DNA sequence: GTCTATAATCAGATAGAC
DNA sequence: GTCTATCTGATTATAGAC
């Protein structure tokens, strides 16, 4: 079946281009990666790249679609998981991994929306949808007597959770020159976010969280 | 005295170029601003721009020098002020204003160090120097019984203070589409950082801080 | 699907007259 | 100091053979 073979090859080259582009964009930013460099890294000819993506922007938008799909998937699974704090740690961990995998989107955001303005709307929609379960978790914990925060403090806390959980990745990348996300980095990020919650926790919740981090350490 | 006049004009054109470039860089990022656009916005010819700055990078580095000088000045004055909490609010306010004024440096950091690698070292040195007085303030407050944090929590707190106080500007710029820094934005950023401290404060310190923010409000 | 060759554009930078 | 004219190089994108 030559038809099936042809099609499989096509998908494969396309996916390979996406993977190679993503790696290069994360490394240097989309503006500092040329189509010639992408083609070379992918082992194909530059002209051939334009067979798969009519423009460079189409390639970037395709990568953004995948980012969006990864978030959709995460949120779908989270809706099933409910407000269990353990599930929330897993949720945040996966969010961190997604942000890291597509970190150029946050790091080079300004340049991206300059040529693709609709990205501003789309990335803000994603931000809002991620924020929701976090707010819900806090409200659940508060209702269960595990957390003590005023409405005002809750609002500030949510903003800070968002800033830290998004930009710690950029911070590692840009300020610390981290090139590969190791487990220790993820743990560091989670610890930073946990430390935002910690002073607001009641005694039982604090004990539970301490138990969690010890379990994490022993499972390394 | 034609000589003095000539010299005054030269400085003025140069300063004007710097001011115009900074505005454009903050608006769109240095990569998306051409030397032609800078010259046009400054009302001079493109060729003339190269009389003042041999390369575009020299222009960027000159702006960075000014950023560094502004931080030096802030730190010099802080050393005189000591560990008074009121002085610390003033310190942080001015730091926020500086970060806002040169926000493209943090927002487009990756692109900048790609063409000027020494900037990574220099911006990290600045970060470290800003971090010092913050740590000292917290340690003073702890010694005075105004704050209750373990060594471990203090470390995490310092990192979060750094992340929030650096990236709240990018957050406003990128996520909220804020184009001009108003007093309300500065207050918002300060409130976000204050909310990192708040849950660690002892009762007397909390009362003092509440008094401060009310004083701020009534002085608007 | 993949390649070669090339068009079209545009940015950064220089030379030299005024 | 400031301008006009121009060059060089890089980058996105297309046409068309294989």
Tab-separated table of C-alpha atoms (C1' of nucleotides) in Angstrom:
chain	number	residue	atom	x	y	z
A	1	UNK	CA	0.000	0.000	0.000
A	2	UNK	CA	2.076	2.928	-1.300
A	3	UNK	CA	-0.668	5.360	-0.367
A	4	UNK	CA	-0.543	4.552	3.332
A	5	UNK	CA	3.218	4.670	3.258
A	6	UNK	CA	3.242	8.018	1.592
A	7	UNK	CA	0.832	9.383	4.127
A	8	UNK	CA	2.732	8.014	7.080
A	9	UNK	CA	5.938	9.540	5.834
A	10	UNK	CA	4.225	12.907	5.346
A	11	UNK	CA	2.899	13.006	8.889
A	12	UNK	CA	6.249	11.949	10.194
A	13	UNK	CA	8.182	14.695	8.404
A	14	UNK	CA	5.627	17.256	9.523
A	15	UNK	CA	5.813	16.129	13.147
A	16	UNK	CA	9.563	16.057	12.970
A	17	UNK	CA	9.564	19.651	11.741
A	18	UNK	CA	7.323	20.658	14.615
A	19	UNK	CA	9.516	18.941	17.191
A	20	UNK	CA	12.727	20.404	15.779
A	21	UNK	CA	11.210	23.892	15.562
A	22	UNK	CA	9.940	23.740	19.121
A	23	UNK	CA	13.385	22.778	20.386
A	24	UNK	CA	15.044	25.619	18.486
A	25	UNK	CA	12.391	28.175	19.467
A	26	UNK	CA	12.814	27.288	23.125
A	27	UNK	CA	16.546	27.540	22.788
A	28	UNK	CA	16.843	30.860	20.975
A	29	UNK	CA	13.364	32.283	20.439
A	30	UNK	CA	11.424	32.203	17.150
A	31	UNK	CA	12.924	35.478	15.891
A	32	UNK	CA	16.450	34.137	16.182
A	33	UNK	CA	15.748	30.892	14.364
A	34	UNK	CA	15.589	31.022	10.555
A	35	UNK	CA	13.670	28.639	8.323
A	36	UNK	CA	17.039	27.605	6.898
A	37	UNK	CA	18.218	26.540	10.350
A	38	UNK	CA	15.022	24.622	11.041
A	39	UNK	CA	15.325	22.772	7.726
A	40	UNK	CA	18.969	21.979	8.349
A	41	UNK	CA	18.301	20.699	11.879
A	42	UNK	CA	15.442	18.593	10.518
A	43	UNK	CA	17.672	17.183	7.769
A	44	UNK	CA	15.490	18.413	4.913
A	45	UNK	CA	15.744	21.138	2.325
A	46	UNK	CA	14.513	24.631	3.087
A	47	UNK	CA	12.163	24.621	0.105
A	48	UNK	CA	10.601	21.435	1.369
A	49	UNK	CA	9.740	23.092	4.665
A	50	UNK	CA	7.441	25.405	2.762
A	51	UNK	CA	5.611	22.403	1.384
A	52	UNK	CA	4.452	21.622	4.935
A	53	UNK	CA	4.057	25.165	6.235
A	54	UNK	CA	3.220	27.921	3.785
A	55	UNK	CA	4.689	30.495	6.163
A	56	UNK	CA	6.887	30.538	9.221
A	57	UNK	CA	3.979	31.916	11.187
A	58	UNK	CA	1.830	28.922	10.254
A	59	UNK	CA	4.491	26.748	11.874
A	60	UNK	CA	4.421	28.828	15.051
A	61	UNK	CA	0.628	28.746	15.161
A	62	UNK	CA	0.643	24.977	14.756
A	63	UNK	CA	2.933	24.706	17.773
A	64	UNK	CA	0.599	27.003	19.679
A	65	UNK	CA	-2.303	24.712	18.788
A	66	UNK	CA	-0.448	21.842	20.409
A	67	UNK	CA	0.173	23.893	23.531
A	68	UNK	CA	-3.523	24.689	23.677
A	69	UNK	CA	-4.424	21.040	23.183
A	70	UNK	CA	-2.076	19.974	26.006
A	71	UNK	CA	-3.777	22.466	28.338
A	72	UNK	CA	-7.238	21.332	27.225
A	73	UNK	CA	-6.266	17.771	27.990
A	74	UNK	CA	-4.928	18.724	31.418
A	75	UNK	CA	-8.073	20.642	32.283
A	76	UNK	CA	-10.359	17.851	31.087
A	77	UNK	CA	-8.612	15.346	33.324
A	78	UNK	CA	-8.611	17.799	36.213
A	79	UNK	CA	-12.396	18.214	36.039
A	80	UNK	CA	-12.669	14.489	36.681
A	81	UNK	CA	-10.203	14.578	39.585
A	82	UNK	CA	-12.084	17.103	41.761
A	83	UNK	CA	-10.615	19.062	44.644
A	84	UNK	CA	-8.312	16.470	46.192
A	85	UNK	CA	-5.102	18.283	47.266
A	86	UNK	CA	-2.917	15.394	46.039
A	87	UNK	CA	-4.526	15.679	42.606
A	88	UNK	CA	-3.808	19.374	42.731
A	89	UNK	CA	-0.073	18.818	43.155
A	90	UNK	CA	-0.215	16.536	40.118
A	91	UNK	CA	-2.154	19.208	38.237
A	92	UNK	CA	0.367	21.906	39.021
A	93	UNK	CA	3.276	19.621	38.176
A	94	UNK	CA	1.843	18.954	34.755
A	95	UNK	CA	1.111	22.639	34.210
A	96	UNK	CA	4.756	23.386	35.022
A	97	UNK	CA	5.886	20.765	32.546
A	98	UNK	CA	3.692	22.218	29.811
A	99	UNK	CA	4.941	25.745	30.443
A	100	UNK	CA	8.483	24.448	30.310
A	101	UNK	CA	7.875	22.491	27.094
A	102	UNK	CA	6.464	25.575	25.381
A	103	UNK	CA	8.384	28.145	27.359
A	104	UNK	CA	9.215	30.308	24.319
A	105	UNK	CA	5.503	31.212	24.178
A	106	UNK	CA	5.732	33.051	27.490
A	107	UNK	CA	9.276	34.229	27.115
A	108	UNK	CA	8.855	35.707	23.628
A	109	UNK	CA	5.213	36.613	23.967
A	110	UNK	CA	5.563	40.225	22.872
A	111	UNK	CA	7.228	39.359	19.595
A	112	UNK	CA	4.696	36.641	18.901
A	113	UNK	CA	1.625	38.834	19.297
A	114	UNK	CA	3.247	41.506	17.138
A	115	UNK	CA	2.885	39.199	14.129
A	116	UNK	CA	-0.058	37.125	15.396
A	117	UNK	CA	-2.293	39.391	17.509
A	118	UNK	CA	-4.935	36.731	18.144
A	119	UNK	CA	-2.434	34.937	20.372
A	120	UNK	CA	-2.966	37.527	23.098
A	121	UNK	CA	-6.628	36.568	23.361
A	122	UNK	CA	-5.883	32.847	23.218
A	123	UNK	CA	-3.117	32.839	25.818
A	124	UNK	CA	-5.219	34.936	28.162
A	125	UNK	CA	-8.088	32.502	27.788
A	126	UNK	CA	-5.731	29.688	28.767
A	127	UNK	CA	-4.461	31.662	31.751
A	128	UNK	CA	-8.012	32.217	32.976
A	129	UNK	CA	-8.916	28.569	32.592
A	130	UNK	CA	-5.852	27.489	34.597
A	131	UNK	CA	-6.634	29.986	37.301
A	132	UNK	CA	-10.122	28.562	37.855
A	133	UNK	CA	-9.249	25.203	39.418
A	134	UNK	CA	-6.670	26.905	41.632
A	135	UNK	CA	-9.287	29.284	42.945
A	136	UNK	CA	-11.697	26.403	43.442
A	137	UNK	CA	-9.138	24.400	45.371
A	138	UNK	CA	-8.428	27.289	47.699
A	139	UNK	CA	-12.124	27.876	48.252
A	140	UNK	CA	-12.668	24.206	48.996
A	141	UNK	CA	-9.803	24.210	51.460
A	142	UNK	CA	-11.144	27.322	53.083
A	143	UNK	CA	-14.622	25.812	53.405
A	144	UNK	CA	-13.067	22.675	54.927
A	145	UNK	CA	-11.217	24.766	57.498
A	146	UNK	CA	-7.799	23.927	56.023
A	147	UNK	CA	-7.001	27.488	55.028
A	148	UNK	CA	-7.494	30.870	56.587
A	149	UNK	CA	-7.595	33.754	54.098
A	150	UNK	CA	-9.732	36.829	53.658
A	151	UNK	CA	-11.318	37.454	50.263
A	152	UNK	CA	-8.814	40.215	49.656
A	153	UNK	CA	-5.823	38.045	50.566
A	154	UNK	CA	-7.209	35.259	48.393
A	155	UNK	CA	-7.199	37.531	45.381
A	156	UNK	CA	-3.614	38.615	45.953
A	157	UNK	CA	-2.622	35.015	46.589
A	158	UNK	CA	-4.130	33.915	43.286
A	159	UNK	CA	-2.227	36.562	41.357
A	160	UNK	CA	1.009	35.590	43.037
A	161	UNK	CA	0.402	31.905	42.396
A	162	UNK	CA	-0.097	32.760	38.775
A	163	UNK	CA	3.004	34.953	38.511
A	164	UNK	CA	5.270	32.484	40.320
A	165	UNK	CA	3.937	29.371	38.603
A	166	UNK	CA	4.308	30.917	35.158
A	167	UNK	CA	7.452	32.981	35.451
A	168	UNK	CA	9.607	30.719	37.586
A	169	UNK	CA	10.149	28.831	34.333
A	170	UNK	CA	11.211	31.985	32.520
A	171	UNK	CA	13.302	32.870	35.555
A	172	UNK	CA	15.155	29.536	35.415
A	173	UNK	CA	15.601	29.789	31.670
A	174	UNK	CA	16.591	33.414	31.406
A	175	UNK	CA	18.234	34.302	34.710
A	176	UNK	CA	19.763	31.014	35.735
A	177	UNK	CA	20.587	29.758	32.255
A	178	UNK	CA	18.949	26.390	32.874
A	179	UNK	CA	18.824	24.427	29.628
A	180	UNK	CA	17.053	21.204	30.609
A	181	UNK	CA	14.233	20.832	33.093
A	182	UNK	CA	15.330	18.359	35.747
A	183	UNK	CA	13.198	16.892	38.496
A	184	UNK	CA	14.987	19.108	40.975
A	185	UNK	CA	13.863	22.208	39.095
A	186	UNK	CA	10.257	21.076	39.063
A	187	UNK	CA	10.473	20.417	42.779
A	188	UNK	CA	11.969	23.821	43.327
A	189	UNK	CA	9.108	25.476	41.448
A	190	UNK	CA	6.504	23.480	43.341
A	191	UNK	CA	8.161	24.370	46.620
A	192	UNK	CA	8.028	28.055	45.698
A	193	UNK	CA	4.314	27.846	44.995
A	194	UNK	CA	3.731	25.741	48.111
A	195	UNK	CA	5.474	28.388	50.175
A	196	UNK	CA	2.862	30.879	48.979
A	197	UNK	CA	0.157	28.713	50.549
A	198	UNK	CA	2.002	27.523	53.614
A	199	UNK	CA	1.604	30.529	55.941
A	200	UNK	CA	-2.153	30.499	55.313
A	201	UNK	CA	-2.602	26.838	56.168
A	202	UNK	CA	-4.201	25.547	59.322
A	203	UNK	CA	-2.292	23.005	61.441
A	204	UNK	CA	-3.842	19.820	59.960
A	205	UNK	CA	-3.208	20.980	56.389
A	206	UNK	CA	0.376	21.899	57.257
A	207	UNK	CA	1.018	18.441	58.589
A	208	UNK	CA	-0.451	16.876	55.514
A	209	UNK	CA	1.748	19.003	53.214
A	210	UNK	CA	4.887	18.157	55.225
A	211	UNK	CA	4.031	14.491	54.857
A	212	UNK	CA	3.679	14.972	51.101
A	213	UNK	CA	7.071	16.539	50.591
A	214	UNK	CA	8.751	13.838	52.656
A	215	UNK	CA	7.012	11.197	50.535
A	216	UNK	CA	8.335	13.000	47.439
A	217	UNK	CA	11.856	13.005	48.783
A	218	UNK	CA	11.856	9.317	49.641
A	219	UNK	CA	10.478	8.415	46.205
A	220	UNK	CA	13.386	10.024	44.326
B	1	UNK	CA	31.185	80.588	22.277
B	2	UNK	CA	30.417	78.319	19.320
B	3	UNK	CA	32.273	75.452	20.902
B	4	UNK	CA	29.980	75.266	23.937
B	5	UNK	CA	26.948	75.562	21.707
B	6	UNK	CA	28.123	72.775	19.450
B	7	UNK	CA	28.773	70.550	22.420
B	8	UNK	CA	25.391	71.271	24.003
B	9	UNK	CA	23.567	70.439	20.798
B	10	UNK	CA	25.501	67.174	20.448
B	11	UNK	CA	24.580	66.003	23.923
B	12	UNK	CA	20.993	66.960	23.374
B	13	UNK	CA	20.607	64.996	20.131
B	14	UNK	CA	22.288	62.016	21.728
B	15	UNK	CA	20.050	62.129	24.786
B	16	UNK	CA	17.035	62.576	22.578
B	17	UNK	CA	18.008	59.471	20.612
B	18	UNK	CA	18.349	57.513	23.832
B	19	UNK	CA	14.965	58.660	25.121
B	20	UNK	CA	13.216	57.916	21.833
B	21	UNK	CA	14.880	54.498	21.533
B	22	UNK	CA	13.957	53.553	25.086
B	23	UNK	CA	10.313	54.427	24.445
B	24	UNK	CA	10.235	52.380	21.244
B	25	UNK	CA	12.119	49.441	22.784
B	26	UNK	CA	9.683	49.299	25.675
B	27	UNK	CA	6.778	49.473	23.269
B	28	UNK	CA	7.801	46.829	20.769
B	29	UNK	CA	11.104	45.302	21.859
B	30	UNK	CA	14.522	46.135	20.367
B	31	UNK	CA	14.246	43.492	17.634
B	32	UNK	CA	11.066	45.002	16.272
B	33	UNK	CA	12.397	48.552	16.145
B	34	UNK	CA	14.649	49.466	13.211
B	35	UNK	CA	17.282	52.162	13.176
B	36	UNK	CA	15.193	53.861	10.476
B	37	UNK	CA	12.220	54.031	12.820
B	38	UNK	CA	14.312	55.408	15.655
B	39	UNK	CA	15.743	58.099	13.414
B	40	UNK	CA	12.312	59.028	12.098
B	41	UNK	CA	10.809	59.194	15.592
B	42	UNK	CA	13.743	61.364	16.682
B	43	UNK	CA	13.311	63.633	13.677
B	44	UNK	CA	16.811	63.039	12.308
B	45	UNK	CA	18.265	61.157	9.391
B	46	UNK	CA	19.160	57.508	9.686
B	47	UNK	CA	22.746	58.134	8.641
B	48	UNK	CA	23.073	60.697	11.381
B	49	UNK	CA	22.083	58.144	13.992
B	50	UNK	CA	25.240	56.237	13.147
B	51	UNK	CA	27.262	59.306	13.911
B	52	UNK	CA	26.187	58.986	17.559
B	53	UNK	CA	26.084	55.208	17.808
B	54	UNK	CA	28.360	53.175	15.576
B	55	UNK	CA	26.027	50.169	15.906
B	56	UNK	CA	22.513	49.499	17.075
B	57	UNK	CA	23.969	47.400	19.862
B	58	UNK	CA	26.011	50.356	21.143
B	59	UNK	CA	22.733	52.212	21.548
B	60	UNK	CA	21.227	49.352	23.526
B	61	UNK	CA	24.309	49.086	25.722
B	62	UNK	CA	24.199	52.808	26.441
B	63	UNK	CA	20.600	52.421	27.632
B	64	UNK	CA	21.693	49.515	29.783
B	65	UNK	CA	24.404	51.701	31.306
B	66	UNK	CA	21.726	54.165	32.361
B	67	UNK	CA	19.677	51.387	33.920
B	68	UNK	CA	22.732	50.272	35.850
B	69	UNK	CA	23.440	53.834	36.948
B	70	UNK	CA	19.853	54.261	38.189
B	71	UNK	CA	20.208	51.093	40.272
B	72	UNK	CA	23.598	52.189	41.608
B	73	UNK	CA	22.080	55.463	42.666
B	74	UNK	CA	19.157	53.731	44.370
B	75	UNK	CA	21.462	51.379	46.251
B	76	UNK	CA	23.767	54.181	47.330
B	77	UNK	CA	20.891	56.116	48.834
B	78	UNK	CA	19.503	52.966	50.446
B	79	UNK	CA	22.744	52.278	52.270
B	80	UNK	CA	22.297	55.638	53.962
B	81	UNK	CA	18.647	54.963	54.860
B	82	UNK	CA	19.229	51.817	56.941
B	83	UNK	CA	16.584	49.253	57.880
B	84	UNK	CA	13.593	51.496	58.501
B	85	UNK	CA	10.494	49.730	57.088
B	86	UNK	CA	9.097	53.000	55.698
B	87	UNK	CA	12.346	53.559	53.811
B	88	UNK	CA	12.013	50.030	52.494
B	89	UNK	CA	8.631	50.779	50.913
B	90	UNK	CA	10.226	53.793	49.233
B	91	UNK	CA	13.120	51.603	48.103
B	92	UNK	CA	10.840	49.013	46.577
B	93	UNK	CA	8.689	51.678	44.927
B	94	UNK	CA	11.696	53.151	43.220
B	95	UNK	CA	12.951	49.730	42.175
B	96	UNK	CA	9.569	49.043	40.596
B	97	UNK	CA	9.711	52.341	38.736
B	98	UNK	CA	13.151	51.532	37.390
B	99	UNK	CA	12.071	48.077	36.243
B	100	UNK	CA	9.070	49.636	34.536
B	101	UNK	CA	11.143	52.356	32.872
B	102	UNK	CA	13.540	49.762	31.431
B	103	UNK	CA	11.090	46.896	31.201
B	104	UNK	CA	12.287	45.762	27.748
B	105	UNK	CA	15.513	44.643	29.431
B	106	UNK	CA	13.644	41.981	31.392
B	107	UNK	CA	11.013	41.245	28.787
B	108	UNK	CA	13.424	40.763	25.883
B	109	UNK	CA	16.352	39.495	27.910
B	110	UNK	CA	16.996	36.421	25.745
B	111	UNK	CA	17.389	38.376	22.547
B	112	UNK	CA	19.627	40.894	24.258
B	113	UNK	CA	22.092	38.402	25.653
B	114	UNK	CA	22.179	36.607	22.300
B	115	UNK	CA	23.907	39.626	20.785
B	116	UNK	CA	25.508	40.987	23.975
B	117	UNK	CA	26.412	38.028	26.221
B	118	UNK	CA	28.022	40.158	28.916
B	119	UNK	CA	24.565	41.500	29.785
B	120	UNK	CA	23.689	38.212	31.481
B	121	UNK	CA	26.494	38.732	33.990
B	122	UNK	CA	25.668	42.393	34.519
B	123	UNK	CA	21.936	41.922	35.020
B	124	UNK	CA	22.550	39.092	37.451
B	125	UNK	CA	24.943	41.262	39.418
B	126	UNK	CA	22.212	43.891	39.685
B	127	UNK	CA	19.679	41.282	40.790
B	128	UNK	CA	21.997	40.107	43.537
B	129	UNK	CA	22.627	43.609	44.765
B	130	UNK	CA	18.900	44.346	44.959
B	131	UNK	CA	18.272	41.124	46.817
B	132	UNK	CA	20.710	42.020	49.609
B	133	UNK	CA	18.849	44.897	51.272
B	134	UNK	CA	15.616	42.893	51.102
B	135	UNK	CA	17.221	40.027	52.953
B	136	UNK	CA	18.703	42.394	55.485
B	137	UNK	CA	15.352	44.040	56.111
B	138	UNK	CA	13.682	40.697	56.722
B	139	UNK	CA	16.443	39.635	59.075
B	140	UNK	CA	16.175	42.897	60.981
B	141	UNK	CA	12.426	42.498	61.286
B	142	UNK	CA	12.869	38.943	62.464
B	143	UNK	CA	15.408	40.000	65.074
B	144	UNK	CA	13.013	42.736	66.249
B	145	UNK	CA	10.203	40.207	66.632
B	146	UNK	CA	8.182	41.704	63.794
B	147	UNK	CA	8.354	38.645	61.586
B	148	UNK	CA	8.138	34.944	62.157
B	149	UNK	CA	9.878	32.848	59.488
B	150	UNK	CA	12.139	29.827	59.537
B	151	UNK	CA	15.409	29.992	57.612
B	152	UNK	CA	13.917	27.733	54.980
B	153	UNK	CA	10.773	29.838	54.611
B	154	UNK	CA	12.891	32.970	54.449
B	155	UNK	CA	14.782	31.596	51.479
B	156	UNK	CA	11.604	30.697	49.613
B	157	UNK	CA	10.116	34.081	50.504
B	158	UNK	CA	13.125	35.899	49.079
B	159	UNK	CA	12.888	34.017	45.794
B	160	UNK	CA	9.178	34.777	45.528
B	161	UNK	CA	9.731	38.424	46.344
B	162	UNK	CA	12.253	38.481	43.561
B	163	UNK	CA	10.045	36.721	41.027
B	164	UNK	CA	6.957	38.804	41.796
B	165	UNK	CA	8.798	42.122	41.993
B	166	UNK	CA	10.548	41.495	38.690
B	167	UNK	CA	7.826	39.863	36.639
B	168	UNK	CA	4.743	41.730	37.832
B	169	UNK	CA	5.785	44.349	35.289
B	170	UNK	CA	6.006	41.805	32.492
B	171	UNK	CA	2.749	40.318	33.723
B	172	UNK	CA	0.954	43.668	33.506
B	173	UNK	CA	2.542	44.449	30.180
B	174	UNK	CA	2.038	41.063	28.560
B	175	UNK	CA	-1.071	39.614	30.142
B	176	UNK	CA	-3.059	42.706	30.951
B	177	UNK	CA	-1.948	44.828	28.022
B	178	UNK	CA	-0.979	47.769	30.227
B	179	UNK	CA	0.863	50.388	28.169
B	180	UNK	CA	1.582	53.150	30.691
B	181	UNK	CA	2.539	52.731	34.332
B	182	UNK	CA	-0.021	54.518	36.448
B	183	UNK	CA	0.162	55.018	40.187
B	184	UNK	CA	-2.516	52.356	40.579
B	185	UNK	CA	-0.258	49.794	38.862
B	186	UNK	CA	2.653	50.578	41.120
B	187	UNK	CA	0.364	50.226	44.105
B	188	UNK	CA	-0.903	46.943	42.748
B	189	UNK	CA	2.655	45.607	42.429
B	190	UNK	CA	3.564	46.764	45.911
B	191	UNK	CA	0.414	45.173	47.288
B	192	UNK	CA	1.339	41.885	45.623
B	193	UNK	CA	4.757	41.940	47.262
B	194	UNK	CA	3.306	43.079	50.584
B	195	UNK	CA	0.908	40.131	50.495
B	196	UNK	CA	3.943	37.830	50.375
B	197	UNK	CA	5.097	39.267	53.705
B	198	UNK	CA	1.750	39.759	55.393
B	199	UNK	CA	1.014	36.221	56.623
B	200	UNK	CA	4.467	36.089	58.252
B	201	UNK	CA	4.059	39.319	60.174
B	202	UNK	CA	3.456	39.576	63.889
B	203	UNK	CA	0.497	41.625	65.149
B	204	UNK	CA	2.354	44.927	65.742
B	205	UNK	CA	3.956	44.826	62.308
B	206	UNK	CA	0.613	44.039	60.687
B	207	UNK	CA	-0.948	47.095	62.284
B	208	UNK	CA	1.902	49.262	61.138
B	209	UNK	CA	1.550	48.037	57.539
B	210	UNK	CA	-2.213	48.575	57.545
B	211	UNK	CA	-1.607	52.120	58.720
B	212	UNK	CA	0.863	52.609	55.847
B	213	UNK	CA	-1.510	51.531	53.109
B	214	UNK	CA	-4.264	53.748	54.495
B	215	UNK	CA	-1.854	56.663	54.512
B	216	UNK	CA	-1.020	55.833	50.884
B	217	UNK	CA	-4.668	55.834	49.937
B	218	UNK	CA	-5.462	59.160	51.568
B	219	UNK	CA	-2.438	60.791	49.897
B	220	UNK	CA	-3.634	59.973	46.361
C	1	DG	C1'	7.436	14.888	-1.392
C	2	DT	C1'	11.780	16.674	-2.128
C	3	DC	C1'	15.142	19.315	-4.271
C	4	DT	C1'	17.639	23.520	-6.844
C	5	DA	C1'	17.632	28.030	-8.030
C	6	DT	C1'	16.249	32.405	-7.400
C	7	DA	C1'	13.152	36.385	-6.507
C	8	DA	C1'	11.859	40.017	-3.314
C	9	DT	C1'	12.411	42.456	0.703
C	10	DC	C1'	14.410	44.670	4.226
C	11	DA	C1'	17.664	45.605	8.004
C	12	DG	C1'	22.156	47.305	9.504
C	13	DA	C1'	25.839	49.865	8.187
C	14	DT	C1'	29.299	52.977	5.285
C	15	DA	C1'	31.115	56.816	2.172
C	16	DG	C1'	31.309	61.109	1.210
C	17	DA	C1'	29.064	65.750	0.040
C	18	DC	C1'	27.408	69.708	2.467
D	1	DG	C1'	26.709	67.450	12.831
D	2	DT	C1'	23.601	66.251	9.318
D	3	DC	C1'	22.191	64.601	5.013
D	4	DT	C1'	21.905	61.601	0.420
D	5	DA	C1'	23.052	57.635	-1.780
D	6	DT	C1'	24.385	53.152	-1.687
D	7	DC	C1'	26.158	48.474	-0.345
D	8	DT	C1'	26.102	44.167	1.846
D	9	DG	C1'	24.103	40.372	3.884
D	10	DA	C1'	20.462	37.810	5.647
D	11	DT	C1'	15.738	35.985	5.463
D	12	DT	C1'	11.217	34.805	3.874
D	13	DA	C1'	9.091	32.877	0.229
D	14	DT	C1'	8.168	31.074	-4.773
D	15	DA	C1'	8.767	28.473	-9.323
D	16	DG	C1'	9.517	24.639	-11.309
D	17	DA	C1'	12.444	20.311	-12.235
D	18	DC	C1'	12.815	15.663	-10.524
